[in-house]
Structures are given as C-alpha cells and as structure tokens.
C-alpha cells in the first residue's frame, strides 16, 4: 500500500469510529423516545388533572432514566466493540456522566410517582412510601434499589471519592449493579407499558438483555475463560535502575489475545496481598508470545508488584484502550511522554513500521529517575525515529525550565501528524492543548490517562 493509500485508509477509519460513537448516543435517545411512545400507546398518557400530568411526567422520566442506566451498564461492560468504537477512557467518562444523571432522574421519578400516587389515594408522602410494598415484592425491590443508588451517588461525589482508597470506592460502586438488578422487576411488573404486553415487553427485554448480558459476559465470564485458556504466569520480575519494576508474563497462545502495542490490561496477580486487587497497567513492550508491563510504585498495589513471585498465576481483563497505531489518522507520528507514561509510548515505538515518520519526545526530571529511557533510545535508533529527551526541572511549558517545549518545534506539519500523549493528567492536558493550538486536528490528538 502506498503512503497516500495508508493515509486515506487511516482517515476513513477515524471517520467511521466517530460515526459509531455518535450512533451509540443516538441509539440511546431513540430507545428512550421509543419507550415513551410505547407508554403513550398503552394508555399511560393521562393529563386530566395536575396530578395526572405530574404522574405522566414521572413515568416518562423513569423510562429515560432506565435507558440511561442500561447504557451506562453497557459502557462499563468492556465489550470489545465498545472499547474499539469509543475507547476505554471515554467509555468510562461517559459511563460516569450518564450514571450520575440516571441516578438523579431515578430519584425525580421516585419522588414524582410517590407524590402523585399519594395524591390519588389521599395519603401522605411518607405513608405512600411505606405502602409501596403493598403493591408487591417488586416494589420492595425497587426501594432497595433506590437505597443502593443513593449510596453510590453519595460515594461518587468528588469529596468522598478522593478520600477513599480505590478498592474501597470500587467495591461500594459495584452496588450500582445490585441496584439495577433490584430495579428491573418493578418496571416489568408495575410499568403501565407492560399492561398491553407484546412488542413493548420484548423491546425492554431485548434492551436489558444486551446491557446486562454484555456486562455478565465481558466482566465476569470472559476473564475466567481467558484465565483458563491462556494460563498466564509471571515469567520474570526485574527491578529497573529508577526503581520501577518490569514484569514479563508468559502463557499459552498469547498472540490470540490480539493485544496491540499501547493497550493495557487489568491485571490481577494471584499472589498473597494482591489477589483481591486488579490494576490497569499498559504494555511496556509490543506484545508477541509474551506480555510485559512496567510498574512504578505509587501506592499499596503497585508497590507490591516487585514482590510478586515468579510462577504466580495472573488473571486479566482486556486488551483495553485505543492508544494504538490502529487509531492513527495522519501520516506523521509524534509520541510524547513523561514519567511512567513512557510505558505505552515505548511499546508503540517498538511497533513502528519501517519508513514511518516518527518523533518521540520524553520529558524526564533526571536520567536516573527515568524508566525505560535506555530501551527507548535503542528502539528510536533501530526504527529511525527522532528522539528528544527534555531533561530538567519543570518550567513554564510542558518541557523543562532549561528546555521549553512546544509541539510546533517537533513536527513539520501539525495538520498531518497524530500526537500521542501519556503522562501525569495536568501535564497531558497542557500538551494536548498545545497540540490543538499548533493545528493538530482534534481526532489526531490521543491521550492515555493513568487515573480514574
Ligand atoms: C489505562 C491505565 C494505564 C496505566 N498504566 C500504568 C503503567 O503502565 N505503569 C504504571 O506504573 N502505572 C500505570 N497506571 C497507573 C496504575 O494503574 C496505578 O498507579 C495503580 O493502579 C495504583 O494502585 P495502588 O494500589 O498502587 O495505589 P492506590 O493508592 O490504591 O491508588 C493510587 C491511585 O491510582 C489510581 N488507581 C488505583 N487503582 C486503580 C484502578 N484499578 N483503576 C484505575 N485507577 C486506579 C487511582 O487514581 C488512585 O488514586 C495506569 C493507569 C491506567 C488507568
């Protein structure tokens, strides 16, 4: 394929991905509108009195909340097509946004339904809250769901989230799925839409099956299958000069994982102290018949990786992420990293094709503290890539005090360059903004965030 054909193919791929991402959002709104149409068709649209109006609105809001809830479950399912179309970090960001709005709408639905039903039956709000259970077990389940959602909402507030350890926050966050499981029955057994049965019933059943089914398949069953199929074990653990640790993992048919350089997995080392933790680490070498990660100690889990015994079994989820060559839309490539953000950049550099126009910029405080820099130097040499090492203390730009940096000084034609950035979140934001200001198109700026 000529360079022009490669460029055209990349541009087409980028356009297709953007269409799919928009299509998913459009599908969510279409499902919500269809759900409301079914509600109206089943006679659920009554506006005779003010209470009827509010009741109808409460039902419609419940439908929108349900569709948002199933979409956020789907986004968190790690289904490969979601990962490919949107990318893991954007899917999780959307999941977080939609999840919060969905939970808030569920509470609006709950308040409106309780207040209007209390008005119909001439009861107080509190009495109606207690009497919901008279409607059937599914309403008690719906109340349990509300409590679960409330706990998740409160613990997702930034003030709480930043104070909690990730594992504790994540364990509580899983209550959202308990909430979904407890909320669904009341929709089928109490919702007016289902009075008519038929198409509406199948419509909702299909939506929930896709959403919950994807979650069960890709979050629960697939990791177990991968563990059984690939039998991954730790082959070597090496401490590097800067104190970080490279771990090589070997197994059966590793190539069948179809991992790409720049991607990451969620790793669970089945060794004492680590078996209950799963952490995301990017591949620090292009994947072949082995996988390699490089970990910098930043807390309890990452700090223990150096102690993992050789031979330890490893469970994985992935491959995840779209910080890969297949995401490229332009002819030239600029890889920019700082700190441990060098891991996916190093593996992408290893996978650079001969003749590729590739430049690498690595910002380091000092060589002694820079993980994998020697390997990056060797690879840049071997691949014919231009390497710039910006060494020194932070300055006013994303470079160093001694070596200020701007994207324009590293690439000849920003409009024809893909820029991949991985490093501390604040720093990556500055690099990405600089790239945009230099004229790199938004779809050609790729970031991997090492945070949550
Ligand atoms: C896509 C991605 C790729 C990464 N690649 C690398 C890598 O190649 N090398 C490397 O050293 N580090 C990498 N990290 C960062 C690494 O995952 C965290 O440093 C590690 O999880 C910290 O866990 P801890 O128990 O040591 O620290 P903790 O004290 O538990 O957590 C420290 C911080 O790490 C983050 N974190 C912890 N657990 C998770 C989790 N399961 N998911 C997301 N974030 C979490 C949170 O921001 C938390 O505040 C990557 C992170 C992400 C999101």
Tab-separated table of C-alpha atoms and ligand atoms in Angstrom:
chain	number	residue	atom	x	y	z
A	1	UNK	CA	0.000	0.000	0.000
A	2	UNK	CA	1.384	3.438	-0.891
A	3	UNK	CA	1.785	6.200	1.725
A	4	UNK	CA	-1.224	8.003	0.181
A	5	UNK	CA	-3.389	4.858	0.438
A	6	UNK	CA	-2.313	4.362	4.064
A	7	UNK	CA	-3.222	7.994	4.836
A	8	UNK	CA	-6.626	7.635	3.131
A	9	UNK	CA	-7.353	4.368	4.954
A	10	UNK	CA	-6.458	5.983	8.325
A	11	UNK	CA	-8.687	9.000	7.634
A	12	UNK	CA	-11.599	6.696	6.681
A	13	UNK	CA	-11.113	4.623	9.830
A	14	UNK	CA	-11.170	7.749	12.018
A	15	UNK	CA	-14.385	8.957	10.335
A	16	UNK	CA	-16.056	5.522	10.799
A	17	UNK	CA	-15.196	5.495	14.526
A	18	UNK	CA	-16.658	8.939	15.052
A	19	UNK	CA	-19.874	7.858	13.265
A	20	UNK	CA	-20.209	4.769	15.507
A	21	UNK	CA	-19.676	6.813	18.658
A	22	UNK	CA	-22.409	9.272	17.597
A	23	UNK	CA	-24.623	6.338	16.575
A	24	UNK	CA	-24.434	4.861	20.089
A	25	UNK	CA	-25.558	8.156	21.629
A	26	UNK	CA	-28.338	8.483	19.024
A	27	UNK	CA	-29.455	4.883	19.745
A	28	UNK	CA	-29.806	5.740	23.435
A	29	UNK	CA	-32.129	8.678	22.710
A	30	UNK	CA	-34.052	6.653	20.120
A	31	UNK	CA	-34.606	3.889	22.700
A	32	UNK	CA	-35.851	6.469	25.234
A	33	UNK	CA	-38.256	8.012	22.708
A	34	UNK	CA	-39.493	4.551	21.665
A	35	UNK	CA	-40.015	3.631	25.333
A	36	UNK	CA	-42.112	6.771	25.854
A	37	UNK	CA	-44.055	6.039	22.636
A	38	UNK	CA	-44.900	2.560	23.982
A	39	UNK	CA	-46.004	4.146	27.254
A	40	UNK	CA	-48.344	6.531	25.399
A	41	UNK	CA	-49.647	3.710	23.176
A	42	UNK	CA	-50.527	1.649	26.259
A	43	UNK	CA	-52.694	4.467	27.650
A	44	UNK	CA	-50.077	5.754	30.107
A	45	UNK	CA	-50.509	9.357	28.949
A	46	UNK	CA	-53.210	10.914	31.101
A	47	UNK	CA	-53.454	14.653	31.676
A	48	UNK	CA	-56.948	15.143	33.105
A	49	UNK	CA	-55.702	16.726	36.351
A	50	UNK	CA	-52.472	18.346	37.554
A	51	UNK	CA	-51.650	15.140	39.478
A	52	UNK	CA	-52.127	13.139	36.240
A	53	UNK	CA	-49.731	15.476	34.435
A	54	UNK	CA	-47.031	15.049	37.077
A	55	UNK	CA	-47.645	11.307	37.166
A	56	UNK	CA	-47.214	11.035	33.387
A	57	UNK	CA	-44.045	13.105	33.593
A	58	UNK	CA	-42.767	10.858	36.414
A	59	UNK	CA	-43.294	7.755	34.256
A	60	UNK	CA	-41.583	9.327	31.246
A	61	UNK	CA	-38.607	10.337	33.406
A	62	UNK	CA	-38.434	6.771	34.754
A	63	UNK	CA	-38.185	5.499	31.175
A	64	UNK	CA	-35.385	7.927	30.266
A	65	UNK	CA	-33.551	7.023	33.495
A	66	UNK	CA	-33.878	3.294	32.717
A	67	UNK	CA	-32.437	3.755	29.220
A	68	UNK	CA	-29.554	5.850	30.585
A	69	UNK	CA	-28.931	3.244	33.269
A	70	UNK	CA	-28.732	0.407	30.741
A	71	UNK	CA	-26.442	2.488	28.538
A	72	UNK	CA	-24.059	3.181	31.410
A	73	UNK	CA	-24.010	-0.549	32.286
A	74	UNK	CA	-23.198	-1.276	28.627
A	75	UNK	CA	-20.432	1.363	28.619
A	76	UNK	CA	-18.841	-0.256	31.680
A	77	UNK	CA	-19.173	-3.773	30.264
A	78	UNK	CA	-15.801	-3.701	28.481
A	79	UNK	CA	-17.486	-5.262	25.443
A	80	UNK	CA	-14.778	-5.247	22.734
A	81	UNK	CA	-16.936	-3.288	20.261
A	82	UNK	CA	-17.476	-0.508	22.819
A	83	UNK	CA	-13.758	-0.408	23.547
A	84	UNK	CA	-12.982	-0.189	19.815
A	85	UNK	CA	-15.612	2.382	18.948
A	86	UNK	CA	-15.260	4.763	21.891
A	87	UNK	CA	-12.147	3.703	23.767
A	88	UNK	CA	-11.963	2.632	27.402
A	89	UNK	CA	-11.303	6.041	28.980
A	90	UNK	CA	-14.028	7.841	27.019
A	91	UNK	CA	-16.457	4.969	27.676
A	92	UNK	CA	-15.756	5.213	31.417
A	93	UNK	CA	-16.068	9.019	31.353
A	94	UNK	CA	-19.446	8.700	29.577
A	95	UNK	CA	-20.467	5.914	31.981
A	96	UNK	CA	-19.721	8.204	34.949
A	97	UNK	CA	-21.627	11.165	33.492
A	98	UNK	CA	-24.636	9.119	32.384
A	99	UNK	CA	-24.666	7.140	35.633
A	100	UNK	CA	-24.941	10.267	37.770
A	101	UNK	CA	-27.698	11.771	35.597
A	102	UNK	CA	-29.540	8.411	35.507
A	103	UNK	CA	-29.492	8.124	39.309
A	104	UNK	CA	-30.676	11.717	39.749
A	105	UNK	CA	-33.517	11.103	37.253
A	106	UNK	CA	-34.453	7.902	39.114
A	107	UNK	CA	-34.899	9.956	42.281
A	108	UNK	CA	-37.032	12.519	40.412
A	109	UNK	CA	-39.110	9.559	39.111
A	110	UNK	CA	-39.399	8.125	42.636
A	111	UNK	CA	-40.456	11.464	44.163
A	112	UNK	CA	-42.999	12.239	41.412
A	113	UNK	CA	-44.510	8.750	41.478
A	114	UNK	CA	-44.762	8.734	45.278
A	115	UNK	CA	-46.225	12.254	45.478
A	116	UNK	CA	-48.814	11.744	42.715
A	117	UNK	CA	-49.863	8.252	43.831
A	118	UNK	CA	-50.233	9.618	47.383
A	119	UNK	CA	-52.470	12.388	45.958
A	120	UNK	CA	-54.604	9.844	44.020
A	121	UNK	CA	-55.096	7.728	47.160
A	122	UNK	CA	-55.381	10.680	49.551
A	123	UNK	CA	-52.365	9.673	51.616
A	124	UNK	CA	-49.288	11.476	52.899
A	125	UNK	CA	-45.962	11.122	51.048
A	126	UNK	CA	-44.493	9.155	53.966
A	127	UNK	CA	-47.497	6.808	54.168
A	128	UNK	CA	-47.270	6.162	50.407
A	129	UNK	CA	-43.552	5.403	50.742
A	130	UNK	CA	-44.418	2.699	53.304
A	131	UNK	CA	-47.454	1.460	51.346
A	132	UNK	CA	-45.452	0.873	48.121
A	133	UNK	CA	-44.699	-2.588	49.411
A	134	UNK	CA	-48.436	-3.436	49.317
A	135	UNK	CA	-48.167	-3.392	45.501
A	136	UNK	CA	-45.931	-6.466	45.553
A	137	UNK	CA	-42.400	-7.715	46.312
A	138	UNK	CA	-41.066	-5.910	43.249
A	139	UNK	CA	-41.796	-2.526	44.850
A	140	UNK	CA	-39.800	-3.534	47.935
A	141	UNK	CA	-37.009	-4.483	45.495
A	142	UNK	CA	-37.346	-1.054	43.841
A	143	UNK	CA	-36.911	0.591	47.246
A	144	UNK	CA	-33.788	-1.490	47.925
A	145	UNK	CA	-32.531	-0.335	44.503
A	146	UNK	CA	-33.118	3.308	45.493
A	147	UNK	CA	-31.036	2.901	48.644
A	148	UNK	CA	-28.206	1.276	46.617
A	149	UNK	CA	-28.286	4.132	44.097
A	150	UNK	CA	-28.214	6.714	46.876
A	151	UNK	CA	-25.102	5.125	48.428
A	152	UNK	CA	-23.381	5.048	45.016
A	153	UNK	CA	-24.307	8.660	44.291
A	154	UNK	CA	-23.004	9.956	47.618
A	155	UNK	CA	-19.754	7.962	47.426
A	156	UNK	CA	-19.178	9.151	43.858
A	157	UNK	CA	-19.061	12.770	44.964
A	158	UNK	CA	-15.520	14.010	44.414
A	159	UNK	CA	-15.066	14.927	48.086
A	160	UNK	CA	-15.715	11.331	49.217
A	161	UNK	CA	-14.061	9.670	46.238
A	162	UNK	CA	-10.717	11.392	46.653
A	163	UNK	CA	-10.551	10.460	50.345
A	164	UNK	CA	-11.240	6.769	49.803
A	165	UNK	CA	-8.839	4.097	48.641
A	166	UNK	CA	-9.681	2.992	45.088
A	167	UNK	CA	-10.527	-0.580	46.162
A	168	UNK	CA	-12.986	0.556	48.835
A	169	UNK	CA	-14.648	3.058	46.488
A	170	UNK	CA	-14.847	0.460	43.706
A	171	UNK	CA	-16.380	-2.195	45.995
A	172	UNK	CA	-19.133	0.237	47.062
A	173	UNK	CA	-19.565	1.416	43.479
A	174	UNK	CA	-20.497	-2.164	42.465
A	175	UNK	CA	-23.760	-1.582	44.391
A	176	UNK	CA	-24.991	0.169	41.248
A	177	UNK	CA	-25.339	-3.245	39.608
A	178	UNK	CA	-27.223	-4.574	42.651
A	179	UNK	CA	-29.476	-1.510	42.235
A	180	UNK	CA	-30.089	-2.278	38.558
A	181	UNK	CA	-30.909	-5.927	39.301
A	182	UNK	CA	-33.409	-4.886	42.004
A	183	UNK	CA	-34.969	-2.071	39.946
A	184	UNK	CA	-35.714	-4.002	36.752
A	185	UNK	CA	-38.587	-6.250	38.057
A	186	UNK	CA	-40.813	-3.287	39.051
A	187	UNK	CA	-40.518	-1.917	35.532
A	188	UNK	CA	-41.891	-5.143	34.032
A	189	UNK	CA	-44.469	-5.893	36.738
A	190	UNK	CA	-45.750	-2.392	37.587
A	191	UNK	CA	-44.989	-0.256	34.499
A	192	UNK	CA	-48.111	0.720	32.513
A	193	UNK	CA	-46.287	-0.037	29.255
A	194	UNK	CA	-46.426	-3.732	30.012
A	195	UNK	CA	-50.177	-3.838	30.545
A	196	UNK	CA	-50.502	-4.325	26.790
A	197	UNK	CA	-47.635	-6.885	26.759
A	198	UNK	CA	-46.471	-7.815	23.248
A	199	UNK	CA	-43.924	-5.719	21.412
A	200	UNK	CA	-43.241	-3.328	24.312
A	201	UNK	CA	-42.353	-6.232	26.571
A	202	UNK	CA	-39.896	-7.662	24.020
A	203	UNK	CA	-38.460	-4.216	23.349
A	204	UNK	CA	-37.487	-3.712	27.008
A	205	UNK	CA	-36.420	-7.335	27.467
A	206	UNK	CA	-34.066	-7.045	24.459
A	207	UNK	CA	-32.529	-3.789	25.732
A	208	UNK	CA	-31.885	-5.121	29.230
A	209	UNK	CA	-30.544	-8.410	27.847
A	210	UNK	CA	-27.976	-6.606	25.685
A	211	UNK	CA	-26.941	-4.326	28.534
A	212	UNK	CA	-26.811	-6.756	31.468
A	213	UNK	CA	-25.794	-9.660	29.187
A	214	UNK	CA	-22.731	-7.731	27.916
A	215	UNK	CA	-21.742	-6.932	31.474
A	216	UNK	CA	-22.015	-10.560	32.624
A	217	UNK	CA	-20.237	-11.931	29.543
A	218	UNK	CA	-17.352	-9.451	29.364
A	219	UNK	CA	-16.807	-8.558	33.028
A	220	UNK	CA	-17.413	-11.952	34.630
A	221	UNK	CA	-17.291	-14.859	32.170
A	222	UNK	CA	-14.603	-13.671	29.738
A	223	UNK	CA	-11.865	-13.047	32.371
A	224	UNK	CA	-12.429	-16.578	33.676
A	225	UNK	CA	-12.270	-18.016	30.153
A	226	UNK	CA	-9.094	-16.046	29.373
A	227	UNK	CA	-7.512	-17.288	32.587
A	228	UNK	CA	-8.348	-20.881	31.721
A	229	UNK	CA	-7.357	-20.616	28.062
A	230	UNK	CA	-4.063	-18.730	28.348
A	231	UNK	CA	-2.797	-19.963	31.681
A	232	UNK	CA	-0.799	-16.762	32.192
A	233	UNK	CA	2.037	-16.844	34.732
A	234	UNK	CA	4.766	-14.460	35.784
A	235	UNK	CA	7.959	-15.408	33.979
A	236	UNK	CA	10.299	-12.740	35.327
A	237	UNK	CA	10.310	-9.726	37.649
A	238	UNK	CA	13.097	-7.176	37.155
A	239	UNK	CA	13.794	-4.057	39.168
A	240	UNK	CA	14.995	-1.228	36.929
A	241	UNK	CA	17.571	1.454	37.743
A	242	UNK	CA	14.931	4.091	38.519
A	243	UNK	CA	13.167	1.740	40.971
A	244	UNK	CA	10.258	0.697	38.733
A	245	UNK	CA	9.593	-2.986	38.024
A	246	UNK	CA	9.203	-4.794	34.714
A	247	UNK	CA	7.122	-7.968	34.839
A	248	UNK	CA	7.074	-10.420	31.936
A	249	UNK	CA	4.049	-12.679	31.658
A	250	UNK	CA	4.039	-15.832	29.556
A	251	UNK	CA	1.272	-18.278	28.719
A	252	UNK	CA	-0.447	-20.388	26.086
A	253	UNK	CA	-1.407	-18.804	22.743
A	254	UNK	CA	-0.730	-15.268	23.973
A	255	UNK	CA	-0.943	-13.977	20.396
A	256	UNK	CA	-4.639	-15.000	20.332
A	257	UNK	CA	-5.329	-12.199	22.800
A	258	UNK	CA	-4.796	-9.868	19.815
A	259	UNK	CA	-3.315	-7.190	22.043
A	260	UNK	CA	-1.758	-4.179	20.359
A	261	UNK	CA	1.201	-2.061	21.393
A	262	UNK	CA	-0.050	0.837	23.544
A	263	UNK	CA	-3.009	-1.080	25.001
A	264	UNK	CA	-3.465	-2.013	28.639
A	265	UNK	CA	-4.960	-4.849	30.646
A	266	UNK	CA	-6.432	-5.024	34.120
A	267	UNK	CA	-4.045	-7.318	35.972
A	268	UNK	CA	-4.779	-9.457	38.997
A	269	UNK	CA	-1.728	-11.270	40.374
A	270	UNK	CA	-2.886	-14.308	42.316
A	271	UNK	CA	-0.223	-13.863	44.997
A	272	UNK	CA	-0.694	-13.063	48.706
A	273	UNK	CA	-1.776	-9.433	49.210
A	274	UNK	CA	-2.575	-8.843	45.541
A	275	UNK	CA	-5.209	-11.447	44.622
A	276	UNK	CA	-8.066	-9.105	45.663
A	277	UNK	CA	-6.770	-6.139	43.676
A	278	UNK	CA	-6.937	-5.571	39.954
A	279	UNK	CA	-4.995	-2.661	38.449
A	280	UNK	CA	-4.625	-1.237	34.954
A	281	UNK	CA	-1.086	-1.325	33.525
A	282	UNK	CA	-0.141	-0.612	29.917
A	283	UNK	CA	2.024	-2.956	27.893
A	284	UNK	CA	5.570	-1.621	28.012
A	285	UNK	CA	6.709	-3.845	25.126
A	286	UNK	CA	4.994	-4.722	21.857
A	287	UNK	CA	3.028	-7.927	22.526
A	288	UNK	CA	4.206	-11.185	20.973
A	289	UNK	CA	4.268	-14.580	22.651
A	290	UNK	CA	4.766	-12.724	25.958
A	291	UNK	CA	3.346	-9.622	27.591
A	292	UNK	CA	5.386	-7.136	29.574
A	293	UNK	CA	4.385	-4.345	31.907
A	294	UNK	CA	6.491	-1.806	33.803
A	295	UNK	CA	5.133	-0.537	37.095
A	296	UNK	CA	6.124	2.445	39.204
A	297	UNK	CA	5.232	2.145	42.886
A	298	UNK	CA	2.583	4.765	43.675
A	299	UNK	CA	0.527	3.029	46.359
A	300	UNK	CA	-0.176	-0.290	48.031
A	301	UNK	CA	-0.964	-2.393	44.930
A	302	UNK	CA	1.721	-1.049	42.578
A	303	UNK	CA	4.256	-1.077	45.444
A	304	UNK	CA	3.827	-4.838	45.888
A	305	UNK	CA	4.354	-5.764	42.231
A	306	UNK	CA	8.130	-6.034	42.797
A	307	UNK	CA	7.451	-8.817	45.339
A	308	UNK	CA	5.311	-10.977	43.023
A	309	UNK	CA	6.991	-14.413	42.892
A	310	UNK	CA	7.964	-15.885	39.530
A	311	UNK	CA	5.379	-18.534	38.603
A	312	UNK	CA	2.415	-16.572	40.042
A	313	UNK	CA	-0.818	-17.095	38.073
A	314	UNK	CA	-2.292	-13.943	36.541
A	315	UNK	CA	-5.912	-13.073	35.706
A	316	UNK	CA	-6.526	-10.400	33.085
A	317	UNK	CA	-9.271	-8.285	31.591
A	318	UNK	CA	-8.502	-6.863	28.195
A	319	UNK	CA	-6.868	-5.914	25.941
A	320	UNK	CA	-8.311	-2.439	26.507
A	321	UNK	CA	-7.722	1.061	25.199
A	322	UNK	CA	-7.252	2.735	21.842
A	323	UNK	CA	-3.842	4.325	22.372
A	324	UNK	CA	-2.648	2.293	19.382
A	325	UNK	CA	-1.365	2.614	15.833
A	326	UNK	CA	-4.756	1.457	14.515
A	327	UNK	CA	-6.198	4.741	15.798
A	328	UNK	CA	-3.912	6.822	13.602
A	329	UNK	CA	-5.496	9.166	11.093
A	330	UNK	CA	-2.405	11.013	9.768
A	331	UNK	CA	0.885	10.231	8.054
A	332	UNK	CA	3.350	11.505	10.700
A	333	UNK	CA	3.547	10.360	14.313
A	334	UNK	CA	4.630	12.223	17.452
A	335	UNK	CA	4.844	10.260	20.722
A	336	UNK	CA	5.145	12.399	23.858
A	337	UNK	CA	5.590	11.040	27.375
A	338	UNK	CA	6.553	11.980	30.903
A	339	UNK	CA	7.266	9.764	33.915
A	340	UNK	CA	5.768	6.269	33.873
A	341	UNK	CA	3.620	7.421	30.914
A	342	UNK	CA	6.542	6.153	28.858
A	343	UNK	CA	5.191	2.551	29.003
A	344	UNK	CA	2.630	2.674	26.145
A	345	UNK	CA	4.894	5.041	24.186
A	346	UNK	CA	7.740	2.552	24.424
A	347	UNK	CA	5.594	-0.290	23.125
A	348	UNK	CA	4.169	1.855	20.310
A	349	UNK	CA	7.675	2.862	19.284
A	350	UNK	CA	8.622	-0.808	19.115
A	351	UNK	CA	5.692	-1.393	16.734
A	352	UNK	CA	6.568	1.489	14.373
A	353	UNK	CA	6.746	0.319	10.744
A	354	UNK	CA	9.973	0.817	8.777
A	355	UNK	CA	9.894	4.177	6.985
A	356	UNK	CA	7.292	5.641	9.356
A	357	UNK	CA	7.803	9.360	10.064
A	358	UNK	CA	8.088	9.089	13.869
A	359	UNK	CA	9.327	11.551	16.501
A	360	UNK	CA	9.490	10.806	20.215
A	361	UNK	CA	9.690	13.398	22.990
A	362	UNK	CA	10.385	12.200	26.542
A	363	UNK	CA	10.347	14.596	29.462
A	364	UNK	CA	12.368	13.446	32.475
A	365	UNK	CA	13.452	15.100	35.688
A	366	UNK	CA	16.770	13.257	35.545
A	367	UNK	CA	18.050	10.233	33.676
A	368	UNK	CA	18.402	8.302	36.940
A	369	UNK	CA	14.649	8.687	37.582
A	370	UNK	CA	13.538	7.889	34.017
A	371	UNK	CA	12.036	4.419	33.494
A	372	UNK	CA	12.834	2.605	30.238
A	373	UNK	CA	14.736	5.539	28.703
A	374	UNK	CA	17.677	3.352	27.633
A	375	UNK	CA	15.270	1.000	25.815
A	376	UNK	CA	13.537	3.941	24.108
A	377	UNK	CA	16.925	5.267	22.918
A	378	UNK	CA	17.846	1.880	21.458
A	379	UNK	CA	14.473	1.471	19.756
A	380	UNK	CA	14.488	5.004	18.318
A	381	UNK	CA	17.852	4.215	16.786
A	382	UNK	CA	16.681	0.915	15.373
A	383	UNK	CA	13.406	2.360	13.958
A	384	UNK	CA	14.979	5.532	12.535
A	385	UNK	CA	12.819	7.701	14.817
A	386	UNK	CA	13.949	11.119	16.045
A	387	UNK	CA	14.216	11.232	19.843
A	388	UNK	CA	14.248	14.360	22.013
A	389	UNK	CA	14.913	13.944	25.721
A	390	UNK	CA	13.894	17.030	27.718
A	391	UNK	CA	15.765	16.701	31.000
A	392	UNK	CA	15.408	19.014	33.961
A	393	UNK	CA	13.007	20.656	36.395
A	394	UNK	CA	9.500	21.754	35.379
A	395	UNK	CA	9.275	25.093	33.654
A	396	UNK	CA	6.584	27.342	32.245
A	397	UNK	CA	5.844	24.968	29.319
A	398	UNK	CA	5.306	21.210	29.204
A	399	UNK	CA	9.065	20.884	28.585
A	400	UNK	CA	11.585	21.726	31.288
A	401	UNK	CA	12.831	25.036	32.688
A	402	UNK	CA	16.025	24.710	30.608
A	403	UNK	CA	14.318	23.255	27.520
A	404	UNK	CA	10.909	24.888	26.968
A	405	UNK	CA	8.817	22.863	24.542
A	406	UNK	CA	6.046	23.424	22.027
A	407	UNK	CA	4.583	20.923	19.569
A	408	UNK	CA	5.458	23.154	16.609
A	409	UNK	CA	9.190	22.703	17.211
A	410	UNK	CA	8.976	18.891	16.853
A	411	UNK	CA	6.729	18.414	13.810
A	412	UNK	CA	6.948	19.887	10.332
A	413	UNK	CA	3.226	19.742	9.556
A	414	UNK	CA	0.955	19.597	12.643
A	415	UNK	CA	-2.159	19.131	10.472
A	416	UNK	CA	-0.670	15.892	9.096
A	417	UNK	CA	0.519	14.485	12.455
A	418	UNK	CA	-1.006	12.169	15.041
A	419	UNK	CA	0.068	13.183	18.538
A	420	UNK	CA	0.002	10.535	21.294
A	421	UNK	CA	0.426	11.842	24.839
A	422	UNK	CA	0.843	9.880	28.064
A	423	UNK	CA	1.917	11.331	31.376
A	424	UNK	CA	0.504	12.982	34.523
A	425	UNK	CA	-3.064	14.243	33.798
A	426	UNK	CA	-2.359	18.002	34.262
A	427	UNK	CA	0.738	17.807	32.093
A	428	UNK	CA	-1.039	15.793	29.340
A	429	UNK	CA	-3.768	18.424	29.243
A	430	UNK	CA	-1.168	21.135	28.575
A	431	UNK	CA	0.491	19.060	25.815
A	432	UNK	CA	-2.880	18.303	24.198
A	433	UNK	CA	-3.878	21.990	24.313
A	434	UNK	CA	-0.528	22.958	22.783
A	435	UNK	CA	-1.033	20.377	20.011
A	436	UNK	CA	-4.512	21.747	19.265
A	437	UNK	CA	-3.159	25.325	19.212
A	438	UNK	CA	-0.388	24.246	16.810
A	439	UNK	CA	-3.026	22.956	14.365
A	440	UNK	CA	-3.188	19.215	15.134
A	441	UNK	CA	-6.810	18.167	14.440
A	442	UNK	CA	-8.803	17.043	17.492
A	443	UNK	CA	-9.225	13.476	16.165
A	444	UNK	CA	-5.422	13.179	15.835
A	445	UNK	CA	-4.708	14.007	19.490
A	446	UNK	CA	-4.679	10.761	21.508
A	447	UNK	CA	-4.286	10.628	25.274
A	448	UNK	CA	-3.993	7.822	27.783
A	449	UNK	CA	-4.843	8.858	31.329
A	450	UNK	CA	-3.270	6.887	34.165
A	451	UNK	CA	-6.054	7.811	36.582
A	452	UNK	CA	-9.770	7.314	37.323
B	1	LIG	C1	-5.126	2.977	31.474
B	1	LIG	C2	-4.091	2.987	32.581
B	1	LIG	C3	-2.813	2.510	32.328
B	1	LIG	C4	-1.847	2.538	33.336
B	1	LIG	N1	-0.604	2.058	33.054
B	1	LIG	C5	0.354	2.094	34.012
B	1	LIG	C6	1.667	1.600	33.739
B	1	LIG	O1	1.984	1.150	32.649
B	1	LIG	N2	2.566	1.645	34.748
B	1	LIG	C7	2.252	2.148	35.991
B	1	LIG	O2	3.121	2.161	36.875
B	1	LIG	N3	1.026	2.630	36.261
B	1	LIG	C8	0.057	2.609	35.309
B	1	LIG	N4	-1.202	3.071	35.591
B	1	LIG	C9	-1.471	3.598	36.937
B	1	LIG	C10	-1.739	2.437	37.872
B	1	LIG	O3	-2.893	1.744	37.483
B	1	LIG	C11	-1.947	2.965	39.291
B	1	LIG	O4	-0.752	3.599	39.681
B	1	LIG	C12	-2.215	1.836	40.239
B	1	LIG	O5	-3.453	1.256	39.952
B	1	LIG	C13	-2.179	2.390	41.644
B	1	LIG	O6	-2.706	1.441	42.554
B	1	LIG	P1	-2.115	1.336	44.014
B	1	LIG	O7	-2.872	0.297	44.762
B	1	LIG	O8	-0.650	1.194	43.962
B	1	LIG	O9	-2.374	2.765	44.624
B	1	LIG	P2	-3.661	3.352	45.302
B	1	LIG	O10	-3.185	4.159	46.424
B	1	LIG	O11	-4.722	2.317	45.547
B	1	LIG	O12	-4.161	4.256	44.124
B	1	LIG	C14	-3.417	5.381	43.718
B	1	LIG	C15	-4.196	5.983	42.554
B	1	LIG	O13	-4.118	5.068	41.432
B	1	LIG	C16	-5.359	5.031	40.739
B	1	LIG	N5	-5.897	3.639	40.713
B	1	LIG	C17	-5.764	2.691	41.657
B	1	LIG	N6	-6.348	1.559	41.288
B	1	LIG	C18	-6.885	1.785	40.070
B	1	LIG	C19	-7.666	1.011	39.164
B	1	LIG	N7	-7.973	-0.285	39.403
B	1	LIG	N8	-8.106	1.591	38.021
B	1	LIG	C20	-7.785	2.867	37.756
B	1	LIG	N9	-7.052	3.645	38.548
B	1	LIG	C21	-6.621	3.130	39.704
B	1	LIG	C22	-6.265	5.984	41.444
B	1	LIG	O14	-6.139	7.241	40.786
B	1	LIG	C23	-5.692	6.110	42.807
B	1	LIG	O15	-5.994	7.344	43.393
B	1	LIG	C24	-2.164	3.044	34.614
B	1	LIG	C25	-3.460	3.511	34.862
B	1	LIG	C26	-4.412	3.484	33.877
B	1	LIG	C27	-5.809	3.996	34.165
